[in-house]
Amino acid sequence: MSLLNEEEKSYIFSKIRDVPDFPKPGIIFKDITTLLRDQDAFNFLIEHLYNYYKDRDIDFIAGIESRGFIFGAALANRLKKSFVPIRKKGKLPYTTISEKYALEYGFDEIEIHIDAFECDKESPNVLLIDDLIATGGTAKAAISLINKSGANCKDACFIIDLTFLKGTKMLDKNTEVYSVLEI
Ligand code: AMP
């Protein structure tokens, strides 16, 4: 488990673009497409996550739609682990289980396939990944979904944690959280 030094964190941070007032006034959107576009930076980040998690007992990586798919699938491939997509309601074709969560206004719902974590183990260990944690509602629902499905959400990883929103405090205490950049 190796951590980034301040210079390495600044390097990753410098590749993420701030887009003010997107998708609505007052939100500063953390745009990771500029990081993905830079092959050295994207590779550096995935290699870091590989080194961080390579000795952890993880069976599956689950990514939250849609930016969690990008980092999750790249890391799953590097770690030679299985990848599971957690999607917005109505997108997965087979039988699903779902979890509702509160947004600023109204509700949203995420789903996984009922057999998403089927394997030889009774309670396989899952690493959940998303690009960013804000209020924590999405990640909390995703962890609950993973645990409900009979797997164990052992780890959760975010590239960016907007710490002033205290999202990680919302998460199940049995899940170990690692945020690459704390803002
Ligand atoms: P939350 O449920 O409030 O923790 O929101 C997390 C989800 O919303 C993640 O899937 C993020 O990709 C997205 N998100 C929330 N705030 C931002 C932001 N400022 N910039 C980019 N993505 C965001």
XYZ file of N, CA, C and O and ligand atoms in Angstrom:
755
model
N 0.844 -1.197 0.000
C 0.000 0.000 0.000
C 0.885 1.255 0.000
O 1.492 1.571 1.012
N 1.023 1.913 -1.143
C 1.901 3.084 -1.210
C 1.053 4.338 -1.438
O 0.087 4.319 -2.197
N 1.443 5.414 -0.748
C 0.688 6.669 -0.870
C 1.420 7.639 -1.787
O 2.634 7.511 -1.986
N 0.703 8.590 -2.332
C 1.314 9.614 -3.187
C 1.930 10.701 -2.318
O 1.365 11.059 -1.275
N 3.084 11.270 -2.769
C 3.606 12.438 -2.065
C 2.900 13.692 -2.607
O 2.118 13.611 -3.554
N 3.192 14.838 -1.986
C 2.463 16.072 -2.343
C 2.671 16.453 -3.809
O 1.758 16.920 -4.479
N 3.895 16.229 -4.303
C 4.200 16.577 -5.701
C 3.381 15.700 -6.660
O 2.836 16.188 -7.659
N 3.267 14.430 -6.334
C 2.493 13.507 -7.174
C 0.995 13.850 -7.138
O 0.310 13.797 -8.153
N 0.516 14.219 -5.952
C -0.892 14.642 -5.834
C -1.142 15.894 -6.673
O -2.155 15.998 -7.363
N -0.209 16.857 -6.590
C -0.352 18.096 -7.364
C -0.364 17.798 -8.858
O -1.081 18.452 -9.623
N 0.436 16.815 -9.271
C 0.489 16.420 -10.686
C -0.888 15.935 -11.149
O -1.423 16.412 -12.156
N -1.506 15.026 -10.393
C -2.837 14.515 -10.750
C -3.861 15.663 -10.709
O -4.663 15.838 -11.620
N -3.770 16.447 -9.624
C -4.718 17.555 -9.432
C -4.680 18.524 -10.609
O -5.716 19.019 -11.066
N -3.463 18.783 -11.114
C -3.292 19.760 -12.202
C -3.945 19.291 -13.502
O -4.158 20.075 -14.420
N -4.241 17.999 -13.599
C -4.835 17.455 -14.837
C -6.359 17.493 -14.815
O -7.008 17.149 -15.804
N -6.945 17.857 -13.658
C -8.409 17.897 -13.543
C -8.881 19.333 -13.739
O -8.365 20.250 -13.096
N -9.855 19.481 -14.649
C -10.325 20.824 -15.012
C -11.565 21.207 -14.184
O -12.483 20.399 -14.048
N -11.561 22.440 -13.681
C -12.750 22.971 -12.991
C -13.665 23.621 -14.014
O -13.223 24.490 -14.764
N -14.927 23.218 -14.057
C -15.900 23.872 -14.943
C -16.972 24.514 -14.054
O -17.815 23.806 -13.484
N -16.903 25.853 -13.902
C -17.878 26.515 -13.023
C -19.296 26.479 -13.593
O -19.481 26.487 -14.808
N -20.256 26.424 -12.693
C -21.690 26.500 -13.039
C -22.161 25.379 -13.959
O -23.008 25.602 -14.824
N -21.600 24.187 -13.797
C -22.080 23.005 -14.536
C -22.341 21.890 -13.530
O -21.496 21.635 -12.677
N -23.457 21.186 -13.626
C -24.565 21.326 -14.571
C -25.560 22.430 -14.207
O -26.509 22.645 -14.950
N -25.320 23.105 -13.054
C -26.211 24.231 -12.710
C -25.426 25.287 -11.939
O -24.324 24.993 -11.425
N -25.957 26.503 -11.870
C -25.236 27.596 -11.213
C -24.783 27.230 -9.799
O -25.526 26.587 -9.058
N -23.555 27.610 -9.473
C -23.034 27.382 -8.125
C -22.216 26.115 -7.980
O -21.459 25.967 -7.026
N -22.334 25.168 -8.928
C -21.558 23.916 -8.852
C -20.256 24.102 -9.631
O -20.266 24.590 -10.760
N -19.134 23.720 -9.000
C -17.868 23.664 -9.744
C -17.648 22.209 -10.115
O -17.363 21.371 -9.248
N -17.832 21.896 -11.382
C -17.751 20.506 -11.839
C -16.292 20.114 -12.024
O -15.520 20.801 -12.684
N -15.904 19.007 -11.414
C -14.529 18.492 -11.542
C -14.496 17.588 -12.775
O -14.980 16.451 -12.726
N -13.920 18.103 -13.844
C -13.941 17.427 -15.136
C -12.681 16.557 -15.299
O -11.570 17.075 -15.436
N -12.901 15.229 -15.278
C -11.749 14.312 -15.349
C -11.383 13.941 -16.801
O -10.441 13.175 -17.019
N -12.110 14.475 -17.790
C -11.775 14.133 -19.190
C -10.373 14.642 -19.550
O -9.692 14.052 -20.388
N -9.941 15.732 -18.903
C -8.601 16.273 -19.184
C -7.506 15.365 -18.605
O -6.400 15.300 -19.141
N -7.839 14.657 -17.550
C -6.905 13.665 -16.981
C -6.841 12.431 -17.898
O -5.752 11.925 -18.192
N -8.001 11.987 -18.376
C -8.049 10.801 -19.246
C -7.326 11.056 -20.569
O -6.718 10.154 -21.152
N -7.397 12.312 -21.031
C -6.799 12.694 -22.313
C -5.273 12.631 -22.256
O -4.597 12.448 -23.265
N -4.733 12.771 -21.032
C -3.274 12.760 -20.840
C -2.847 11.325 -20.504
O -3.009 10.858 -19.385
N -2.297 10.636 -21.492
C -2.011 9.207 -21.294
C -1.033 8.957 -20.150
O -1.152 7.944 -19.447
N -0.049 9.866 -19.955
C 0.926 9.661 -18.868
C 0.251 9.807 -17.503
O 0.507 9.020 -16.586
N -0.609 10.820 -17.386
C -1.282 11.066 -16.104
C -2.272 9.938 -15.786
O -2.334 9.463 -14.647
N -3.023 9.510 -16.781
C -3.998 8.427 -16.567
C -3.261 7.144 -16.180
O -3.639 6.445 -15.230
N -2.187 6.857 -16.888
C -1.395 5.668 -16.582
C -0.778 5.755 -15.181
O -0.780 4.773 -14.422
N -0.274 6.948 -14.826
C 0.321 7.160 -13.499
C -0.709 6.876 -12.404
O -0.415 6.191 -11.409
N -1.933 7.375 -12.612
C -2.992 7.182 -11.620
C -3.357 5.699 -11.488
O -3.468 5.172 -10.367
N -3.539 5.019 -12.602
C -3.929 3.599 -12.539
C -2.793 2.763 -11.932
O -3.051 1.859 -11.116
N -1.544 3.093 -12.252
C -0.415 2.368 -11.648
C -0.373 2.595 -10.134
O -0.077 1.674 -9.365
N -0.676 3.828 -9.725
C -0.723 4.123 -8.289
C -1.804 3.274 -7.605
O -1.551 2.656 -6.571
N -2.994 3.242 -8.213
C -4.093 2.465 -7.609
C -3.759 0.974 -7.622
O -4.091 0.248 -6.677
N -3.095 0.536 -8.663
C -2.662 -0.869 -8.730
C -1.726 -1.167 -7.552
O -1.913 -2.154 -6.834
N -0.750 -0.311 -7.328
C 0.197 -0.543 -6.220
C -0.489 -0.446 -4.864
O -0.140 -1.167 -3.930
N -1.473 0.443 -4.780
C -2.189 0.626 -3.508
C -3.004 -0.618 -3.156
O -3.073 -1.026 -1.997
N -3.620 -1.227 -4.180
C -4.583 -2.315 -3.912
C -4.061 -3.713 -4.232
O -4.758 -4.686 -3.956
N -2.863 -3.829 -4.800
C -2.445 -5.153 -5.306
C -2.335 -6.233 -4.226
O -2.527 -7.415 -4.530
N -2.052 -5.839 -2.991
C -1.932 -6.849 -1.935
C -3.190 -6.959 -1.066
O -3.199 -7.704 -0.076
N -4.235 -6.206 -1.426
C -5.513 -6.307 -0.704
C -6.274 -7.505 -1.240
O -6.174 -7.845 -2.416
N -7.050 -8.121 -0.353
C -7.826 -9.300 -0.746
C -9.133 -8.819 -1.400
O -10.139 -8.643 -0.728
N -9.060 -8.571 -2.704
C -10.220 -8.053 -3.451
C -10.586 -9.044 -4.544
O -9.704 -9.559 -5.241
N -11.885 -9.328 -4.679
C -12.335 -10.257 -5.724
C -12.963 -9.517 -6.909
O -12.834 -9.949 -8.046
N -13.681 -8.433 -6.608
C -14.397 -7.696 -7.656
C -14.132 -6.202 -7.500
O -13.970 -5.710 -6.384
N -14.177 -5.517 -8.627
C -14.202 -4.054 -8.593
C -15.541 -3.619 -9.167
O -15.939 -4.082 -10.247
N -16.254 -2.775 -8.422
C -17.548 -2.268 -8.883
C -17.417 -0.776 -9.150
O -16.926 -0.020 -8.297
N -17.840 -0.340 -10.344
C -17.754 1.075 -10.714
C -19.139 1.680 -10.810
O -20.082 1.031 -11.276
N -19.269 2.927 -10.354
C -20.556 3.630 -10.416
C -20.654 4.403 -11.734
O -19.723 5.128 -12.105
N -21.804 4.229 -12.415
C -22.042 4.913 -13.696
C -21.879 6.420 -13.548
O -22.398 6.992 -12.601
N -21.237 7.102 -14.469
C -20.527 6.482 -15.560
C -19.015 6.627 -15.447
O -18.253 5.827 -15.983
N -18.569 7.641 -14.703
C -17.108 7.847 -14.662
C -16.408 6.797 -13.815
O -15.223 6.515 -14.014
N -17.160 6.164 -12.911
C -16.590 5.060 -12.135
C -16.270 3.852 -13.013
O -15.430 3.019 -12.655
N -16.955 3.753 -14.168
C -16.664 2.645 -15.092
C -15.249 2.780 -15.670
O -14.560 1.787 -15.891
N -14.867 4.012 -15.941
C -13.586 4.255 -16.636
C -12.428 3.842 -15.740
O -11.564 3.047 -16.133
N -12.431 4.367 -14.504
C -11.342 4.040 -13.578
C -11.459 2.593 -13.102
O -10.459 1.890 -12.968
N -12.692 2.161 -12.857
C -12.916 0.809 -12.339
C -12.495 -0.264 -13.324
O -11.820 -1.229 -12.948
N -12.874 -0.103 -14.582
C -12.538 -1.123 -15.574
C -11.028 -1.147 -15.845
O -10.433 -2.223 -15.987
N -10.414 0.031 -15.895
C -8.958 0.089 -16.128
C -8.214 -0.592 -14.970
O -7.288 -1.386 -15.191
N -8.643 -0.307 -13.740
C -7.974 -0.896 -12.572
C -8.244 -2.397 -12.474
O -7.331 -3.174 -12.157
N -9.488 -2.806 -12.765
C -9.828 -4.237 -12.711
C -8.946 -5.015 -13.686
O -8.421 -6.083 -13.360
N -8.768 -4.471 -14.860
C -7.940 -5.125 -15.863
C -6.480 -5.209 -15.393
O -5.826 -6.252 -15.530
N -5.993 -4.126 -14.786
C -4.595 -4.084 -14.306
C -4.389 -5.074 -13.145
O -3.356 -5.728 -13.066
N -5.414 -5.183 -12.277
C -5.322 -6.082 -11.115
C -5.722 -7.518 -11.470
O -5.643 -8.403 -10.626
N -6.189 -7.703 -12.702
C -6.719 -9.001 -13.158
C -7.870 -9.465 -12.255
O -7.909 -10.588 -11.773
N -8.803 -8.536 -12.024
C -10.002 -8.834 -11.227
C -11.239 -8.612 -12.099
O -11.169 -7.967 -13.146
N -12.375 -9.119 -11.620
C -13.628 -8.954 -12.351
C -14.191 -7.549 -12.135
O -13.991 -6.957 -11.071
N -14.911 -7.048 -13.133
C -15.523 -5.723 -13.034
C -17.043 -5.829 -13.068
O -17.600 -6.585 -13.868
N -17.697 -5.070 -12.182
C -19.165 -5.045 -12.119
C -19.655 -3.596 -12.265
O -19.231 -2.729 -11.492
N -20.551 -3.333 -13.234
C -21.108 -1.979 -13.350
C -22.318 -1.767 -12.438
O -23.201 -2.618 -12.378
N -22.320 -0.643 -11.720
C -23.498 -0.217 -10.951
C -24.128 0.899 -11.776
O -23.481 1.924 -12.043
N -25.381 0.676 -12.216
C -25.962 1.585 -13.203
C -27.185 2.328 -12.680
O -27.788 1.935 -11.682
N -27.527 3.396 -13.372
C -28.774 4.115 -13.084
C -29.950 3.207 -13.432
O -29.825 2.329 -14.298
N -31.081 3.430 -12.793
C -32.247 2.562 -12.963
C -32.659 2.422 -14.440
O -32.664 3.386 -15.195
N -32.977 1.173 -14.801
C -33.529 0.931 -16.138
C -32.515 0.639 -17.226
O -32.887 0.450 -18.381
N -31.230 0.568 -16.874
C -30.190 0.381 -17.901
C -29.712 -1.070 -17.998
O -29.182 -1.472 -19.033
N -29.830 -1.816 -16.902
C -29.303 -3.193 -16.920
C -30.372 -4.157 -17.432
O -31.525 -4.099 -16.989
N -30.000 -5.080 -18.331
C -31.010 -5.884 -19.010
C -31.557 -7.080 -18.226
O -32.677 -7.510 -18.472
N -30.775 -7.625 -17.296
C -31.182 -8.850 -16.590
C -31.882 -8.448 -15.272
O -32.079 -7.270 -14.998
N -32.233 -9.442 -14.443
C -32.903 -9.158 -13.160
C -31.962 -8.346 -12.260
O -30.773 -8.662 -12.142
N -32.504 -7.322 -11.630
C -31.654 -6.432 -10.823
C -32.143 -6.315 -9.385
O -33.297 -6.638 -9.082
N -31.257 -5.829 -8.527
C -31.690 -5.303 -7.232
C -31.328 -3.818 -7.233
O -30.346 -3.411 -7.869
N -32.136 -3.016 -6.537
C -31.907 -1.574 -6.648
C -31.922 -0.896 -5.277
O -32.367 -1.467 -4.274
N -31.439 0.319 -5.274
C -31.358 1.108 -4.030
C -31.662 2.568 -4.375
O -31.045 3.141 -5.286
N -32.602 3.131 -3.651
C -32.953 4.544 -3.849
C -32.101 5.416 -2.933
O -31.735 5.000 -1.838
N -31.818 6.623 -3.365
C -31.121 7.553 -2.476
C -31.572 8.982 -2.759
O -32.018 9.298 -3.859
N -31.440 9.815 -1.724
C -31.941 11.188 -1.824
C -30.956 12.075 -2.559
O -29.739 11.987 -2.360
N -31.480 12.934 -3.418
C -30.690 13.992 -4.045
C -31.095 15.310 -3.391
O -31.974 15.325 -2.533
N -30.474 16.404 -3.812
C -30.827 17.714 -3.270
C -32.348 17.938 -3.446
O -33.034 18.390 -2.541
N -32.830 17.623 -4.650
C -34.275 17.682 -4.910
C -34.697 16.324 -5.444
O -34.280 15.954 -6.532
N -35.469 15.578 -4.683
C -36.011 14.304 -5.174
C -35.123 13.110 -4.882
O -34.315 13.132 -3.947
N -35.276 12.068 -5.705
C -34.582 10.793 -5.490
C -33.937 10.297 -6.769
O -34.340 10.660 -7.863
N -32.949 9.423 -6.589
C -32.380 8.713 -7.732
C -32.291 7.241 -7.327
O -32.483 6.909 -6.153
N -31.992 6.373 -8.287
C -31.957 4.944 -7.980
C -30.849 4.289 -8.791
O -30.690 4.583 -9.981
N -30.094 3.395 -8.140
C -29.045 2.652 -8.853
C -29.325 1.159 -8.728
O -30.019 0.737 -7.786
N -28.760 0.403 -9.648
C -29.048 -1.036 -9.710
C -27.798 -1.847 -10.012
O -26.858 -1.341 -10.635
N -27.839 -3.119 -9.608
C -26.857 -4.104 -10.099
C -27.620 -5.368 -10.485
O -28.732 -5.596 -10.002
N -27.001 -6.173 -11.309
C -27.589 -7.463 -11.628
C -27.580 -8.345 -10.381
O -26.623 -8.308 -9.597
N -28.622 -9.134 -10.246
C -28.797 -9.968 -9.057
C -27.638 -10.961 -8.873
O -27.273 -11.308 -7.748
N -27.029 -11.372 -9.992
C -25.924 -12.345 -9.928
C -24.560 -11.682 -10.168
O -23.593 -12.347 -10.541
N -24.498 -10.369 -9.931
C -23.283 -9.610 -10.282
C -22.011 -10.169 -9.633
O -20.944 -10.152 -10.243
N -22.126 -10.648 -8.385
C -20.933 -11.080 -7.665
C -20.870 -12.598 -7.514
O -20.252 -13.109 -6.567
N -21.520 -13.299 -8.430
C -21.523 -14.765 -8.379
C -20.101 -15.288 -8.620
O -19.444 -14.886 -9.582
N -19.634 -16.142 -7.723
C -18.292 -16.729 -7.865
C -18.171 -17.893 -6.870
O -19.146 -18.265 -6.233
N -16.946 -18.437 -6.731
C -16.727 -19.586 -5.841
C -16.853 -19.226 -4.364
O -17.144 -20.072 -3.530
N -16.602 -17.945 -4.035
C -16.603 -17.514 -2.629
C -18.013 -17.209 -2.157
O -18.839 -16.717 -2.918
N -18.251 -17.418 -0.849
C -19.577 -17.150 -0.300
C -19.850 -15.636 -0.190
O -20.909 -15.161 -0.530
N -18.858 -14.894 0.270
C -19.036 -13.453 0.411
C -17.807 -12.740 -0.169
O -16.917 -12.319 0.572
N -17.757 -12.596 -1.497
C -16.561 -12.033 -2.117
C -16.326 -10.567 -1.719
O -17.284 -9.842 -1.426
N -15.063 -10.170 -1.685
C -14.709 -8.801 -1.319
C -14.752 -7.885 -2.542
O -14.222 -8.225 -3.600
N -15.371 -6.723 -2.329
C -15.560 -5.786 -3.433
C -14.872 -4.456 -3.129
O -14.953 -3.946 -2.008
N -14.206 -3.919 -4.146
C -13.689 -2.551 -4.103
C -14.608 -1.690 -4.965
O -14.740 -1.925 -6.171
N -15.268 -0.724 -4.335
C -16.143 0.213 -5.051
C -15.310 1.399 -5.517
O -14.466 1.897 -4.757
N -15.546 1.865 -6.752
C -14.778 3.022 -7.226
C -15.669 4.019 -7.957
O -16.591 3.635 -8.671
N -15.399 5.310 -7.687
C -16.067 6.381 -8.434
C -15.069 7.527 -8.581
O -14.062 7.586 -7.875
N -15.385 8.442 -9.498
C -14.435 9.542 -9.720
C -14.424 10.505 -8.544
O -13.368 11.030 -8.193
N -15.605 10.715 -7.920
C -15.695 11.789 -6.927
C -16.746 11.468 -5.882
O -17.787 10.895 -6.204
N -16.464 11.831 -4.626
C -17.491 11.762 -3.589
C -17.800 13.184 -3.141
O -16.886 13.955 -2.821
N -19.103 13.511 -3.163
C -19.541 14.844 -2.722
C -20.307 14.659 -1.415
O -19.690 14.518 -0.359
N -21.637 14.560 -1.466
C -22.415 14.368 -0.229
C -22.348 12.921 0.278
O -22.709 12.627 1.411
N -21.954 12.014 -0.595
C -21.814 10.605 -0.206
C -23.057 9.756 -0.457
O -23.023 8.547 -0.260
N -24.142 10.382 -0.903
C -25.396 9.642 -1.110
C -25.269 8.503 -2.120
O -25.757 7.392 -1.876
N -24.602 8.770 -3.220
C -24.452 7.757 -4.273
C -23.615 6.582 -3.770
O -23.996 5.418 -3.942
N -22.484 6.890 -3.143
C -21.588 5.823 -2.673
C -22.242 5.019 -1.551
O -22.101 3.795 -1.485
N -22.976 5.695 -0.679
C -23.668 4.998 0.417
C -24.659 3.981 -0.162
O -24.730 2.830 0.296
N -25.426 4.417 -1.166
C -26.403 3.525 -1.801
C -25.688 2.364 -2.499
O -26.140 1.212 -2.439
N -24.562 2.650 -3.135
C -23.813 1.603 -3.852
C -23.265 0.562 -2.866
O -23.330 -0.648 -3.120
N -22.755 1.009 -1.732
C -22.222 0.085 -0.715
C -23.347 -0.802 -0.172
O -23.197 -2.011 -0.023
N -24.481 -0.174 0.076
C -25.629 -0.921 0.584
C -26.076 -1.984 -0.431
O -26.371 -3.122 -0.065
N -26.070 -1.607 -1.703
C -26.449 -2.527 -2.771
C -25.486 -3.727 -2.840
O -25.907 -4.886 -2.958
N -24.213 -3.452 -2.747
C -23.189 -4.506 -2.800
C -23.381 -5.471 -1.616
O -23.412 -6.692 -1.778
N -23.546 -4.901 -0.411
C -23.700 -5.740 0.782
C -25.005 -6.532 0.758
O -25.049 -7.687 1.173
N -26.070 -5.910 0.225
C -27.371 -6.583 0.112
C -27.304 -7.774 -0.824
O -28.056 -8.730 -0.675
N -26.415 -7.682 -1.813
C -26.344 -8.726 -2.832
C -25.533 -9.934 -2.346
O -25.309 -10.876 -3.098
N -25.050 -9.887 -1.106
C -24.326 -11.017 -0.535
C -22.817 -10.880 -0.613
O -22.083 -11.713 -0.100
N -22.336 -9.796 -1.238
C -20.896 -9.543 -1.270
C -20.518 -8.638 -0.096
O -21.385 -8.224 0.680
N -19.230 -8.342 0.031
C -18.742 -7.521 1.136
C -18.002 -6.318 0.562
O -16.933 -6.482 -0.024
N -18.586 -5.145 0.722
C -17.908 -3.949 0.192
C -16.776 -3.585 1.150
O -16.945 -2.808 2.083
N -15.626 -4.169 0.886
C -14.483 -4.055 1.787
C -13.777 -2.702 1.640
O -13.297 -2.134 2.605
N -13.726 -2.197 0.396
C -13.004 -0.956 0.117
C -13.831 -0.037 -0.773
O -14.630 -0.506 -1.582
N -13.581 1.258 -0.622
C -14.163 2.237 -1.545
C -13.076 3.242 -1.891
O -12.319 3.683 -1.014
N -12.994 3.574 -3.176
C -11.942 4.473 -3.644
C -12.543 5.600 -4.475
O -13.398 5.352 -5.334
N -12.093 6.816 -4.207
C -12.533 7.985 -4.973
C -11.292 8.731 -5.438
O -10.336 8.867 -4.672
N -11.329 9.197 -6.663
C -10.178 9.980 -7.135
C -10.188 11.329 -6.416
O -9.143 11.829 -6.019
N -11.380 11.904 -6.234
C -11.513 13.205 -5.575
C -12.546 13.116 -4.445
O -13.632 12.586 -4.641
N -12.172 13.672 -3.290
C -13.112 13.783 -2.175
C -13.315 15.272 -1.884
O -12.351 15.965 -1.526
N -14.538 15.760 -2.067
C -14.850 17.148 -1.688
C -15.104 17.132 -0.185
O -16.238 16.987 0.274
N -14.020 17.248 0.587
C -14.069 16.955 2.031
C -15.034 17.858 2.802
O -15.580 17.437 3.823
N -15.239 19.099 2.296
C -16.132 20.025 3.015
C -17.568 19.512 3.058
O -18.361 19.948 3.887
N -17.917 18.571 2.194
C -19.274 18.003 2.196
C -19.377 16.762 3.096
O -20.465 16.212 3.287
N -18.225 16.308 3.605
C -18.174 15.211 4.589
C -18.880 13.934 4.112
O -19.501 13.211 4.906
N -18.795 13.651 2.825
C -19.466 12.485 2.248
C -18.968 11.160 2.810
O -19.760 10.238 3.040
N -17.671 11.059 3.075
C -17.132 9.768 3.534
C -17.660 9.392 4.923
O -17.712 8.223 5.278
N -18.076 10.425 5.691
C -18.630 10.158 7.037
C -19.959 9.394 6.949
O -20.390 8.757 7.901
N -20.618 9.485 5.804
C -21.921 8.831 5.591
C -21.773 7.326 5.359
O -22.751 6.588 5.395
N -20.552 6.889 5.038
C -20.385 5.528 4.536
C -20.261 4.504 5.657
O -19.818 4.823 6.766
N -20.631 3.271 5.332
C -20.564 2.127 6.246
C -19.145 2.029 6.827
O -18.159 2.056 6.095
N -19.074 1.933 8.155
C -17.764 1.933 8.828
C -16.937 0.675 8.515
O -15.729 0.658 8.734
N -17.586 -0.362 8.001
C -16.835 -1.566 7.644
C -16.125 -1.441 6.303
O -15.370 -2.321 5.918
N -16.403 -0.370 5.586
C -15.768 -0.146 4.288
C -14.592 0.806 4.470
O -14.753 1.909 4.997
N -13.407 0.370 4.043
C -12.220 1.217 4.187
C -12.135 2.164 2.990
O -12.136 1.712 1.847
N -12.061 3.457 3.285
C -12.103 4.460 2.212
C -10.721 5.007 1.908
O -9.951 5.321 2.811
N -10.412 5.117 0.620
C -9.193 5.797 0.178
C -9.551 6.840 -0.889
O -10.117 6.487 -1.924
N -9.251 8.094 -0.620
C -9.448 9.157 -1.611
C -8.070 9.627 -2.050
O -7.230 9.986 -1.217
N -7.835 9.627 -3.358
C -6.514 9.998 -3.890
C -6.244 11.479 -3.621
O -5.177 11.854 -3.147
N -7.249 12.328 -3.920
C -7.104 13.778 -3.702
C -8.203 14.268 -2.775
O -9.380 14.007 -3.030
N -7.814 14.969 -1.714
C -8.809 15.567 -0.813
C -8.830 17.062 -1.053
O -7.797 17.728 -0.957
N -10.013 17.569 -1.400
C -10.119 18.984 -1.752
C -11.012 19.682 -0.739
O -12.111 19.222 -0.467
P -22.767 12.506 -4.131
O -23.816 11.420 -4.180
O -23.300 13.829 -3.682
O -21.546 12.072 -3.332
O -22.296 12.763 -5.632
C -21.360 11.914 -6.228
C -21.672 11.667 -7.671
O -22.012 12.874 -8.359
C -20.448 11.091 -8.363
O -20.857 10.057 -9.244
C -19.835 12.268 -9.093
O -19.347 11.874 -10.353
C -20.965 13.292 -9.215
N -20.573 14.648 -8.761
C -21.068 15.300 -7.692
N -20.524 16.523 -7.564
C -19.631 16.655 -8.576
C -18.702 17.682 -8.976
N -18.584 18.825 -8.307
N -17.922 17.445 -10.052
C -18.014 16.280 -10.728
N -18.855 15.275 -10.404
C -19.668 15.451 -9.349
